[in-house]
Amino acid sequence: MKHISFSILIIVFIFCSLLSCRPSSPTPIRALLNYADSLLEVSPGTALSFLRSLPVEDYPEEEQILHNILLTSAMDKNFLSLLPCDSLIDAALDYYDKGDGFNRARALLYKERIQFSMNMPEEAMANCFEALEEIENRNNREIKLKSMLYEDLGSWYLNQMMDDKALQMFRLSYYNDSLINDEMPDAIRESELVLVDTPKIEVVSADTENGVEYKAICILKPEVTVPEYKGLKAPKNVKDITEDDIKAQIEQIRQRNARIVSVDDRPAQKDDEVIIDFEGFMDGVAFDGGKADEFPLKLGSGQFIPGFEEQIIGHSIGDEFEINVTFPEEYQMDEYAGKPALFKVKLNGINTTELPEIDDDLIKDTTEFDTIEDWKKDIKEKMETQSEATAAAQFENHLMQKLIDTAEGVIPKCMFDKRVDQLISEFERNLKQQNMSVEIYLQYTGMDMDSFRETFQERAENEVKLRLALEKIADLENLIPTEDEINDGLKEIAEFNKITVEDIKHRIDMDAYITDLKAVKAVNFVKDNAVIDNTIVEEKESEEASED
């Protein structure tokens, strides 16, 4: 870590004027809320506890509404469900119906997150876009809020498999975040140092004669070395598409168009679905959870304990019979583990799956093709394309892992921590799409937040190392995107947001944008200079072979 010290001298005249003309202090209540607001970024857990302790019912309406927003924000930052805050946010939206665009935009942000969690995507997206219109980019807080809204939109588009739109939203989120970094003090910005964390600002001294002296403790972007990146070897095994692969696709069509038919002229067979009544007994006494009526069971599925399904095979509709089994020693309910049981069973029905024959009529009804041969040709071409793509991804992944493994340098922990935060945020967005919160997920998995974060640590470290390695390669090889490449990307973003390319250039950090393009060019450079070597066995394949 490197340290930078700098002084900012404030003219005595201005300093004294501010002392004599400063506005009146905020009310004690507003001061408490401002304090809670300042805690949200540095210690959201403390902020949440503090906000919950405040006697908000005694506050004026304006402070109550602000408390609603801050409490919701604190719960969001602590990965708690926002559903209990729905009425609080509704009250805030009613209050801020006119004026105070920033707080209305904040309320809209949390309203759309609640709506996403309730599977109301259209309403949520409408609120996202309305919030974006409320923000004027007057300060860092508004820019940060805008970044969060774009990130939410990107997560929704990604969940809907709309990758292009998702990428555009994530780019806008990233570039709005980058705008905040441009607000650093002049002394740091003019030094042309690249920071990887927010500077820690400390007041060294302050008086009316000399002004104010600050010290900024900055963590700089590390230098990494990449010993080898040309001539790397990696496997690229393109799987040949065989007739068996085509048959497997045919079988999928048959399965998708199968129909279930009742059988009454033969006994039950393996793979049939039977409808049964059953009741289980241990030592002659019925046990809890051992009884059901009209229960559908596919024979051979392994759904019941070993031996149960096999003893149904051969029985016919109307048969009443007994089944003797023993619960496994490692059964999930200890009181049943390893114990014998008797089940009284009645077979009420037998269903079987009837698969259609593959012919031109079926192909015409279920695909856009008229004949089997046309369909086979098309599916083979698609499978070959997919096989090529899979091999190309295998090739690239192997090369990128080599860069990760060989990159050398001291990387600040804060870079890994930030990436973990981003990954957790993405994970949380996905959970919300399934109406689940991180809090509930942790309860299900038995993890605390520390162990949960640890599950993302390796991925975060790899991604940070790879990014640094790619940027280094781009510098070494002078990989600079062309004007056409730069403008094509800007045009894509501009068209989606219905603004001009010039507007985009003024709203984003062009240096960060070009650095992204350099990293992409570095990936392509490494691939173009690599050697295909199919004698290399991937680690996963090697493990599978050793198990066999």
Coordinates of C-alpha atoms in Angstrom, one line a residue:
M1 CA 0.0 0.0 0.0
K2 CA 1.3 3.4 -0.9
H3 CA 0.4 6.6 1.0
I4 CA 0.0 10.1 -0.5
S5 CA -0.2 13.3 1.6
F6 CA -1.5 16.5 0.3
S7 CA -2.8 19.8 1.7
I8 CA -5.8 21.8 0.6
L9 CA -5.5 25.4 1.7
I10 CA -8.8 27.2 2.2
I11 CA -8.6 31.0 1.9
V12 CA -9.1 32.5 5.3
F13 CA -11.7 34.9 4.0
I14 CA -13.9 32.1 2.7
F15 CA -13.3 30.0 5.9
C16 CA -14.4 32.8 8.1
S17 CA -17.3 33.7 6.0
L18 CA -18.6 30.1 6.2
L19 CA -18.3 30.2 10.0
S20 CA -20.3 33.4 10.2
C21 CA -22.9 32.7 7.4
R22 CA -23.4 28.9 7.7
P23 CA -27.0 27.8 7.6
S24 CA -28.7 26.8 10.8
S25 CA -28.0 23.3 12.1
P26 CA -30.5 20.5 11.2
T27 CA -33.0 19.6 13.8
P28 CA -31.9 16.9 16.3
I29 CA -34.2 14.4 14.7
R30 CA -32.9 15.1 11.2
A31 CA -29.3 15.0 12.6
L32 CA -30.0 11.4 13.9
L33 CA -31.3 10.4 10.5
N34 CA -28.4 12.0 8.7
Y35 CA -26.0 10.1 11.0
A36 CA -27.9 6.8 10.1
D37 CA -27.6 7.7 6.4
S38 CA -23.8 8.1 6.8
L39 CA -23.6 4.7 8.4
L40 CA -25.3 2.8 5.6
E41 CA -22.2 2.5 3.4
V42 CA -19.6 1.9 6.1
S43 CA -21.6 -0.2 8.6
P44 CA -25.0 -1.3 7.3
G45 CA -25.6 -3.6 10.3
T46 CA -25.0 -0.8 12.8
A47 CA -27.2 1.5 10.7
L48 CA -30.0 -1.0 10.8
S49 CA -29.8 -1.5 14.6
F50 CA -29.7 2.3 15.1
L51 CA -32.7 3.0 12.8
R52 CA -34.7 0.3 14.6
S53 CA -34.0 1.9 18.0
L54 CA -35.4 5.4 17.0
P55 CA -38.9 6.4 18.3
V56 CA -40.1 7.1 14.7
E57 CA -43.7 7.2 15.8
D58 CA -43.0 10.6 17.5
Y59 CA -41.4 12.1 14.5
P60 CA -42.9 14.7 12.1
E61 CA -44.2 13.2 8.8
E62 CA -41.2 14.3 6.7
E63 CA -38.8 12.6 9.1
Q64 CA -41.0 9.5 9.3
I65 CA -40.9 9.2 5.5
L66 CA -37.1 9.6 5.4
H67 CA -36.8 7.0 8.1
N68 CA -38.9 4.6 6.0
I69 CA -36.4 5.0 3.1
L70 CA -33.3 4.7 5.3
L71 CA -34.7 1.6 7.1
T72 CA -35.5 -0.1 3.8
S73 CA -32.0 0.8 2.5
A74 CA -30.4 -0.7 5.6
M75 CA -32.4 -4.0 5.3
D76 CA -31.4 -4.2 1.6
K77 CA -27.7 -3.7 2.4
N78 CA -28.0 -6.4 5.1
F79 CA -29.5 -8.8 2.5
L80 CA -32.8 -9.0 4.3
S81 CA -36.2 -9.4 2.6
L82 CA -37.7 -6.1 1.6
L83 CA -41.3 -7.4 1.6
P84 CA -42.0 -6.1 5.2
C85 CA -41.1 -2.6 3.9
D86 CA -43.6 -2.5 1.0
S87 CA -46.1 -0.3 2.9
L88 CA -43.3 2.0 4.1
I89 CA -42.1 2.6 0.5
D90 CA -45.7 3.2 -0.7
A91 CA -46.0 5.9 2.0
A92 CA -42.8 7.4 0.8
L93 CA -43.9 7.4 -2.9
D94 CA -47.2 9.2 -1.9
Y95 CA -45.3 11.8 0.1
Y96 CA -42.7 12.5 -2.6
D97 CA -45.2 12.6 -5.4
K98 CA -44.0 16.1 -6.2
G99 CA -40.6 17.5 -5.7
D100 CA -37.5 16.0 -4.1
G101 CA -36.6 13.8 -7.1
F102 CA -33.7 12.1 -5.3
N103 CA -35.7 10.7 -2.4
R104 CA -38.6 9.7 -4.8
A105 CA -36.0 7.9 -7.0
R106 CA -34.7 6.1 -3.9
A107 CA -38.2 5.0 -3.0
L108 CA -38.8 3.8 -6.6
L109 CA -35.5 1.8 -6.4
Y110 CA -36.7 -0.2 -3.4
K111 CA -40.3 -0.4 -4.8
E112 CA -39.0 -2.1 -8.0
R113 CA -36.8 -4.5 -5.9
I114 CA -39.9 -5.5 -3.9
Q115 CA -41.8 -5.9 -7.1
F116 CA -39.1 -8.1 -8.7
S117 CA -39.2 -10.3 -5.6
M118 CA -43.0 -10.6 -6.1
N119 CA -42.6 -11.6 -9.7
M120 CA -44.0 -8.3 -11.0
P121 CA -41.4 -7.5 -13.7
E122 CA -43.4 -5.1 -15.8
E123 CA -44.3 -2.9 -12.8
A124 CA -40.7 -3.1 -11.5
M125 CA -39.2 -2.1 -14.8
A126 CA -41.6 0.8 -15.1
N127 CA -40.5 2.1 -11.7
C128 CA -36.8 1.7 -12.7
F129 CA -37.2 3.9 -15.7
E130 CA -39.3 6.4 -13.8
A131 CA -36.6 6.6 -11.2
L132 CA -33.9 7.2 -13.8
E133 CA -35.9 10.2 -15.1
E134 CA -36.1 11.7 -11.6
I135 CA -32.3 11.7 -11.2
E136 CA -30.3 14.8 -12.4
N137 CA -26.7 13.6 -11.9
R138 CA -26.0 16.6 -9.6
N139 CA -23.8 14.7 -7.1
N140 CA -22.2 11.4 -6.3
R141 CA -25.2 10.1 -4.5
E142 CA -27.5 10.5 -7.5
I143 CA -24.9 9.0 -9.8
K144 CA -24.6 6.0 -7.5
L145 CA -28.4 5.6 -7.3
K146 CA -28.5 5.6 -11.1
S147 CA -25.8 2.9 -11.2
M148 CA -27.9 0.7 -8.9
L149 CA -31.0 1.1 -11.1
Y150 CA -29.1 0.2 -14.2
E151 CA -27.7 -2.9 -12.4
D152 CA -31.2 -4.0 -11.4
L153 CA -32.4 -3.7 -15.0
G154 CA -29.3 -5.6 -16.2
S155 CA -30.0 -8.4 -13.7
W156 CA -33.6 -8.7 -14.9
Y157 CA -32.7 -8.8 -18.6
L158 CA -30.0 -11.4 -17.9
N159 CA -32.6 -13.5 -16.0
Q160 CA -34.8 -13.3 -19.2
M161 CA -31.9 -14.5 -21.4
M162 CA -31.8 -11.0 -23.1
D163 CA -28.0 -10.9 -23.0
D164 CA -27.5 -7.9 -25.2
K165 CA -29.8 -5.7 -23.2
A166 CA -28.3 -7.0 -20.0
L167 CA -24.8 -6.1 -21.2
Q168 CA -25.9 -2.6 -22.1
M169 CA -27.4 -2.1 -18.6
F170 CA -24.4 -3.4 -16.8
R171 CA -22.2 -1.2 -18.9
L172 CA -24.2 1.9 -18.0
S173 CA -24.1 0.8 -14.3
Y174 CA -20.3 0.4 -14.5
Y175 CA -19.8 3.7 -16.3
N176 CA -22.0 5.6 -13.8
D177 CA -20.0 4.1 -11.0
S178 CA -16.9 5.3 -12.7
L179 CA -18.2 8.9 -12.8
I180 CA -18.0 9.0 -9.0
N181 CA -14.2 8.4 -9.1
D182 CA -13.8 11.6 -11.1
E183 CA -14.9 13.5 -8.0
M184 CA -11.7 12.8 -6.2
P185 CA -9.7 15.7 -4.9
D186 CA -7.6 17.6 -7.4
A187 CA -4.3 16.6 -5.8
I188 CA -5.1 12.9 -6.3
R189 CA -6.5 13.2 -9.8
E190 CA -3.6 15.3 -11.0
S191 CA -1.1 12.8 -9.7
E192 CA -2.5 10.3 -12.4
L193 CA -2.5 7.5 -9.9
V194 CA -5.0 4.7 -10.4
L195 CA -6.8 3.9 -7.2
V196 CA -8.6 0.6 -6.5
D197 CA -10.5 1.8 -3.4
T198 CA -12.0 4.9 -2.0
P199 CA -9.3 7.1 -0.4
K200 CA -9.4 7.4 3.3
I201 CA -9.4 11.1 4.1
E202 CA -8.0 12.3 7.4
V203 CA -7.8 15.9 8.7
V204 CA -4.3 16.6 9.7
S205 CA -4.9 20.1 11.0
A206 CA -7.3 23.0 10.6
D207 CA -7.0 26.6 11.7
T208 CA -8.0 30.0 10.3
E209 CA -4.5 31.0 9.6
N210 CA -3.3 28.0 7.5
G211 CA -6.6 26.6 6.4
V212 CA -7.2 22.8 6.4
E213 CA -4.6 20.1 5.7
Y214 CA -5.9 16.7 4.7
K215 CA -4.1 13.3 4.3
A216 CA -5.5 10.8 1.8
I217 CA -4.5 7.2 2.2
C218 CA -4.8 5.6 -1.1
I219 CA -4.6 2.0 -2.3
L220 CA -3.1 1.9 -5.8
K221 CA -3.7 -0.5 -8.6
P222 CA -1.0 -3.2 -8.4
E223 CA 1.6 -4.0 -11.0
V224 CA 1.5 -7.6 -12.1
T225 CA 3.8 -9.6 -14.3
V226 CA 2.7 -12.3 -16.8
P227 CA 5.8 -14.5 -17.5
E228 CA 4.2 -16.4 -20.4
Y229 CA 1.2 -15.5 -22.6
K230 CA 2.4 -16.4 -26.1
G231 CA 2.5 -19.9 -27.4
L232 CA 0.4 -21.3 -24.5
K233 CA -0.9 -24.8 -25.1
A234 CA -4.5 -25.8 -24.5
P235 CA -6.9 -28.6 -25.7
K236 CA -9.7 -27.9 -28.2
N237 CA -11.5 -31.2 -28.6
V238 CA -14.4 -30.7 -31.1
K239 CA -16.8 -33.6 -30.6
D240 CA -17.9 -35.4 -33.7
I241 CA -21.7 -35.6 -34.1
T242 CA -22.6 -39.3 -34.6
E243 CA -25.8 -41.1 -35.6
D244 CA -26.3 -41.9 -31.9
D245 CA -26.4 -38.2 -31.1
I246 CA -29.1 -37.7 -33.7
K247 CA -31.0 -40.6 -32.3
A248 CA -30.9 -39.1 -28.9
Q249 CA -32.5 -35.9 -30.3
I250 CA -35.1 -38.0 -31.9
E251 CA -35.8 -39.7 -28.6
Q252 CA -36.3 -36.2 -27.0
I253 CA -38.9 -35.4 -29.6
R254 CA -40.7 -38.7 -28.9
Q255 CA -40.6 -38.0 -25.1
R256 CA -41.9 -34.5 -25.5
N257 CA -44.8 -35.8 -27.5
A258 CA -45.5 -38.9 -25.4
R259 CA -48.9 -39.5 -24.0
I260 CA -50.0 -41.2 -20.8
V261 CA -52.5 -44.1 -21.3
S262 CA -54.2 -46.3 -18.7
V263 CA -53.5 -50.0 -18.7
D264 CA -56.0 -52.6 -17.4
D265 CA -55.1 -55.8 -19.3
R266 CA -51.7 -56.6 -17.7
P267 CA -49.8 -56.5 -14.5
A268 CA -47.6 -53.6 -13.5
Q269 CA -44.2 -53.4 -15.1
K270 CA -41.0 -51.4 -14.5
D271 CA -41.3 -47.8 -15.8
D272 CA -45.1 -47.9 -15.3
E273 CA -46.8 -45.2 -13.2
V274 CA -49.0 -46.9 -10.6
I275 CA -51.7 -45.4 -8.4
I276 CA -51.6 -46.9 -4.9
D277 CA -53.0 -46.7 -1.4
F278 CA -50.5 -47.7 1.3
E279 CA -50.0 -47.7 5.0
G280 CA -46.8 -48.6 6.8
F281 CA -46.4 -50.5 10.1
M282 CA -43.6 -51.2 12.5
D283 CA -44.1 -53.9 15.0
G284 CA -47.7 -53.9 14.1
V285 CA -48.2 -50.2 14.8
A286 CA -48.9 -47.6 12.1
F287 CA -46.1 -44.9 12.0
D288 CA -46.3 -41.2 11.1
G289 CA -45.8 -40.3 7.5
G290 CA -46.3 -43.9 6.3
K291 CA -49.8 -43.6 4.8
A292 CA -51.2 -42.1 1.6
D293 CA -54.2 -42.7 -0.8
E294 CA -54.2 -42.4 -4.6
F295 CA -50.4 -41.9 -4.6
P296 CA -48.7 -41.9 -8.1
L297 CA -45.4 -43.8 -8.2
K298 CA -43.2 -44.5 -11.1
L299 CA -41.8 -48.0 -10.8
G300 CA -38.0 -47.9 -11.0
S301 CA -37.7 -44.3 -10.1
G302 CA -36.1 -45.0 -6.7
Q303 CA -38.5 -42.6 -5.0
F304 CA -39.3 -45.1 -2.2
I305 CA -37.0 -47.1 0.0
P306 CA -35.1 -50.0 -1.6
G307 CA -37.3 -53.0 -2.3
F308 CA -40.7 -51.3 -2.2
E309 CA -41.2 -50.6 -5.9
E310 CA -39.8 -53.9 -7.0
Q311 CA -42.5 -55.8 -5.0
I312 CA -45.3 -53.9 -6.8
I313 CA -44.2 -55.2 -10.2
G314 CA -46.4 -58.2 -11.3
H315 CA -49.5 -57.1 -9.4
S316 CA -52.7 -56.1 -11.2
I317 CA -55.3 -53.5 -10.6
G318 CA -57.4 -54.3 -7.6
D319 CA -54.8 -56.4 -5.9
E320 CA -54.3 -55.9 -2.2
F321 CA -50.9 -57.1 -0.9
E322 CA -48.2 -56.7 1.7
I323 CA -44.6 -55.4 1.1
N324 CA -41.8 -56.1 3.5
V325 CA -38.8 -53.7 3.5
T326 CA -36.0 -52.5 5.8
F327 CA -35.2 -48.8 6.1
P328 CA -31.6 -47.9 5.2
E329 CA -29.1 -47.6 8.0
E330 CA -28.5 -43.9 7.0
Y331 CA -32.2 -43.0 6.7
Q332 CA -32.8 -39.3 7.3
M333 CA -35.2 -40.1 10.2
D334 CA -33.1 -41.7 12.9
E335 CA -36.1 -43.5 14.6
Y336 CA -36.7 -45.4 11.4
A337 CA -33.1 -46.1 10.3
G338 CA -32.3 -49.8 9.9
K339 CA -35.7 -51.0 11.1
P340 CA -38.0 -53.4 9.2
A341 CA -41.4 -52.3 8.1
L342 CA -44.6 -53.8 6.6
F343 CA -46.7 -51.9 4.1
K344 CA -50.3 -52.8 3.2
V345 CA -50.8 -51.8 -0.4
K346 CA -53.8 -51.6 -2.8
L347 CA -53.1 -51.1 -6.5
N348 CA -55.7 -48.8 -8.0
G349 CA -54.4 -48.0 -11.4
I350 CA -51.6 -48.5 -13.9
N351 CA -50.5 -45.9 -16.4
T352 CA -47.8 -46.3 -19.1
T353 CA -46.1 -43.8 -21.4
E354 CA -46.8 -44.3 -25.1
L355 CA -44.2 -42.9 -27.4
P356 CA -45.1 -41.8 -31.0
E357 CA -43.3 -43.1 -34.0
I358 CA -41.1 -40.7 -35.7
D359 CA -42.3 -39.9 -39.2
D360 CA -42.7 -36.9 -41.6
D361 CA -46.1 -36.1 -40.1
L362 CA -44.7 -35.8 -36.5
I363 CA -41.8 -33.7 -37.7
K364 CA -44.2 -31.4 -39.6
D365 CA -46.4 -31.0 -36.6
T366 CA -43.7 -30.4 -34.1
T367 CA -41.0 -28.5 -36.0
E368 CA -40.6 -26.1 -38.9
F369 CA -39.5 -28.8 -41.2
D370 CA -41.5 -31.0 -43.6
T371 CA -39.4 -34.2 -43.6
I372 CA -37.3 -36.2 -41.2
E373 CA -34.2 -35.8 -43.4
D374 CA -34.5 -32.0 -43.5
W375 CA -34.8 -32.0 -39.7
K376 CA -31.9 -34.3 -39.2
K377 CA -29.7 -32.2 -41.5
D378 CA -30.6 -29.1 -39.5
I379 CA -30.2 -30.6 -36.1
K380 CA -26.8 -32.0 -37.1
E381 CA -25.6 -28.6 -38.2
K382 CA -26.8 -27.0 -35.0
M383 CA -25.1 -29.7 -32.9
E384 CA -21.9 -29.3 -34.8
T385 CA -22.0 -25.5 -34.3
Q386 CA -22.6 -26.1 -30.6
S387 CA -19.8 -28.6 -30.4
E388 CA -17.4 -26.0 -32.0
A389 CA -18.6 -23.4 -29.5
T390 CA -18.1 -25.8 -26.6
A391 CA -14.6 -26.6 -27.7
A392 CA -13.7 -23.0 -28.2
A393 CA -14.9 -22.2 -24.7
Q394 CA -12.8 -25.1 -23.4
F395 CA -9.8 -23.7 -25.2
E396 CA -10.3 -20.2 -23.9
N397 CA -11.0 -21.3 -20.3
H398 CA -7.8 -23.4 -20.2
L399 CA -5.7 -20.4 -21.5
M400 CA -7.3 -18.0 -19.1
Q401 CA -6.7 -20.3 -16.2
K402 CA -3.0 -20.5 -17.2
L403 CA -2.8 -16.7 -17.0
I404 CA -4.4 -16.8 -13.6
D405 CA -2.0 -19.4 -12.3
T406 CA 1.1 -17.7 -13.6
A407 CA 0.3 -14.0 -13.0
E408 CA 2.6 -12.6 -10.3
G409 CA 2.0 -9.5 -8.1
V410 CA 0.8 -8.3 -4.7
I411 CA -2.9 -7.7 -5.1
P412 CA -4.7 -5.6 -2.4
K413 CA -7.3 -7.5 -0.4
C414 CA -9.9 -4.8 -1.1
M415 CA -10.0 -5.7 -4.8
F416 CA -11.0 -9.2 -3.9
D417 CA -13.5 -8.0 -1.3
K418 CA -15.1 -5.6 -3.8
R419 CA -15.5 -8.4 -6.3
V420 CA -17.1 -10.7 -3.6
D421 CA -19.5 -7.9 -2.9
Q422 CA -20.5 -7.7 -6.5
L423 CA -20.9 -11.4 -6.9
I424 CA -23.1 -11.5 -3.7
S425 CA -25.2 -8.7 -5.1
E426 CA -25.7 -10.6 -8.4
F427 CA -26.6 -13.8 -6.4
E428 CA -29.1 -11.8 -4.3
R429 CA -30.8 -10.5 -7.5
N430 CA -31.2 -14.0 -8.7
L431 CA -32.7 -15.2 -5.4
K432 CA -35.2 -12.3 -5.5
Q433 CA -36.4 -13.6 -8.9
Q434 CA -37.2 -16.8 -7.1
N435 CA -39.0 -15.0 -4.2
M436 CA -36.2 -15.8 -1.8
S437 CA -33.8 -13.6 0.2
V438 CA -30.2 -14.2 1.2
E439 CA -31.4 -14.4 4.8
I440 CA -33.7 -17.4 4.0
Y441 CA -31.0 -19.0 1.8
L442 CA -28.5 -18.8 4.7
Q443 CA -31.1 -20.5 7.0
Y444 CA -31.6 -23.3 4.5
T445 CA -27.9 -23.9 4.0
G446 CA -26.9 -23.5 7.6
M447 CA -24.3 -20.9 6.7
D448 CA -23.5 -17.5 8.3
M449 CA -22.5 -14.5 6.2
D450 CA -18.8 -15.1 6.6
S451 CA -19.0 -18.7 5.3
F452 CA -21.4 -17.5 2.6
R453 CA -18.8 -14.9 1.4
E454 CA -16.1 -17.6 1.5
T455 CA -18.0 -19.5 -1.2
F456 CA -17.3 -16.6 -3.6
Q457 CA -13.7 -16.0 -2.6
E458 CA -11.9 -18.2 -5.1
R459 CA -14.0 -17.0 -8.0
A460 CA -13.4 -13.4 -7.0
E461 CA -9.7 -13.8 -6.7
N462 CA -9.5 -15.6 -10.1
E463 CA -11.5 -12.9 -11.8
V464 CA -9.4 -10.0 -10.3
K465 CA -6.1 -11.8 -11.2
L466 CA -7.3 -12.5 -14.8
R467 CA -8.4 -8.9 -15.3
L468 CA -5.0 -7.5 -14.1
A469 CA -3.1 -10.0 -16.3
L470 CA -5.2 -9.1 -19.4
E471 CA -4.6 -5.4 -18.8
K472 CA -0.9 -6.0 -18.5
I473 CA -0.8 -8.0 -21.8
A474 CA -2.7 -5.2 -23.5
D475 CA 0.0 -2.7 -22.3
L476 CA 2.9 -5.0 -23.3
E477 CA 1.5 -5.6 -26.8
N478 CA 0.1 -2.1 -27.3
L479 CA -3.3 -3.4 -28.0
I480 CA -5.4 -0.3 -28.6
P481 CA -9.0 -0.5 -29.9
T482 CA -9.6 1.2 -33.2
E483 CA -11.9 4.1 -33.6
D484 CA -14.4 1.9 -35.3
E485 CA -14.4 -0.6 -32.4
I486 CA -14.8 2.2 -29.9
N487 CA -17.6 3.9 -31.8
D488 CA -19.5 0.7 -32.6
G489 CA -19.8 -0.1 -28.9
L490 CA -20.8 3.5 -28.1
K491 CA -23.4 3.5 -30.8
E492 CA -24.9 0.3 -29.5
I493 CA -25.3 1.9 -26.0
A494 CA -26.6 5.1 -27.4
E495 CA -29.2 3.5 -29.6
F496 CA -30.6 1.4 -26.8
N497 CA -30.9 4.5 -24.5
K498 CA -32.2 6.7 -27.4
I499 CA -29.5 9.3 -26.9
T500 CA -26.6 10.4 -29.1
V501 CA -23.1 9.0 -29.0
E502 CA -21.8 12.4 -27.9
D503 CA -24.1 12.3 -24.9
I504 CA -22.7 8.9 -24.0
K505 CA -19.2 10.1 -24.3
H506 CA -20.0 12.9 -21.8
R507 CA -21.7 10.5 -19.4
I508 CA -19.2 7.7 -19.1
D509 CA -15.6 7.3 -18.2
M510 CA -14.1 6.9 -21.7
D511 CA -10.8 5.7 -20.2
A512 CA -12.6 2.8 -18.3
Y513 CA -14.5 2.0 -21.5
I514 CA -11.4 1.7 -23.6
T515 CA -9.7 -0.4 -20.9
D516 CA -12.6 -2.8 -21.2
L517 CA -12.0 -3.1 -24.9
K518 CA -8.3 -3.6 -24.4
A519 CA -9.0 -6.5 -22.1
V520 CA -11.1 -8.1 -24.8
K521 CA -8.4 -7.6 -27.3
A522 CA -5.9 -9.2 -24.9
V523 CA -8.1 -12.3 -24.7
N524 CA -8.2 -12.6 -28.5
F525 CA -4.4 -12.0 -28.7
V526 CA -3.7 -14.9 -26.3
K527 CA -6.0 -17.2 -28.2
D528 CA -4.6 -16.2 -31.6
N529 CA -1.0 -16.9 -30.3
A530 CA -1.9 -20.2 -28.6
V531 CA -1.2 -23.7 -29.7
I532 CA -3.9 -26.4 -29.8
D533 CA -2.7 -29.5 -28.0
N534 CA -5.3 -32.2 -27.5
T535 CA -2.9 -34.4 -25.6
I536 CA -3.5 -32.2 -22.6
V537 CA -6.1 -33.8 -20.3
E538 CA -8.3 -31.4 -18.5
E539 CA -8.3 -31.8 -14.7
K540 CA -12.0 -32.8 -14.6
E541 CA -11.5 -35.4 -17.3
S542 CA -8.5 -36.8 -15.5
E543 CA -10.4 -37.1 -12.2
E544 CA -13.3 -38.9 -14.0
A545 CA -10.9 -41.3 -15.6
S546 CA -9.2 -42.1 -12.3
E547 CA -12.6 -42.8 -10.7
D548 CA -13.5 -45.2 -13.5

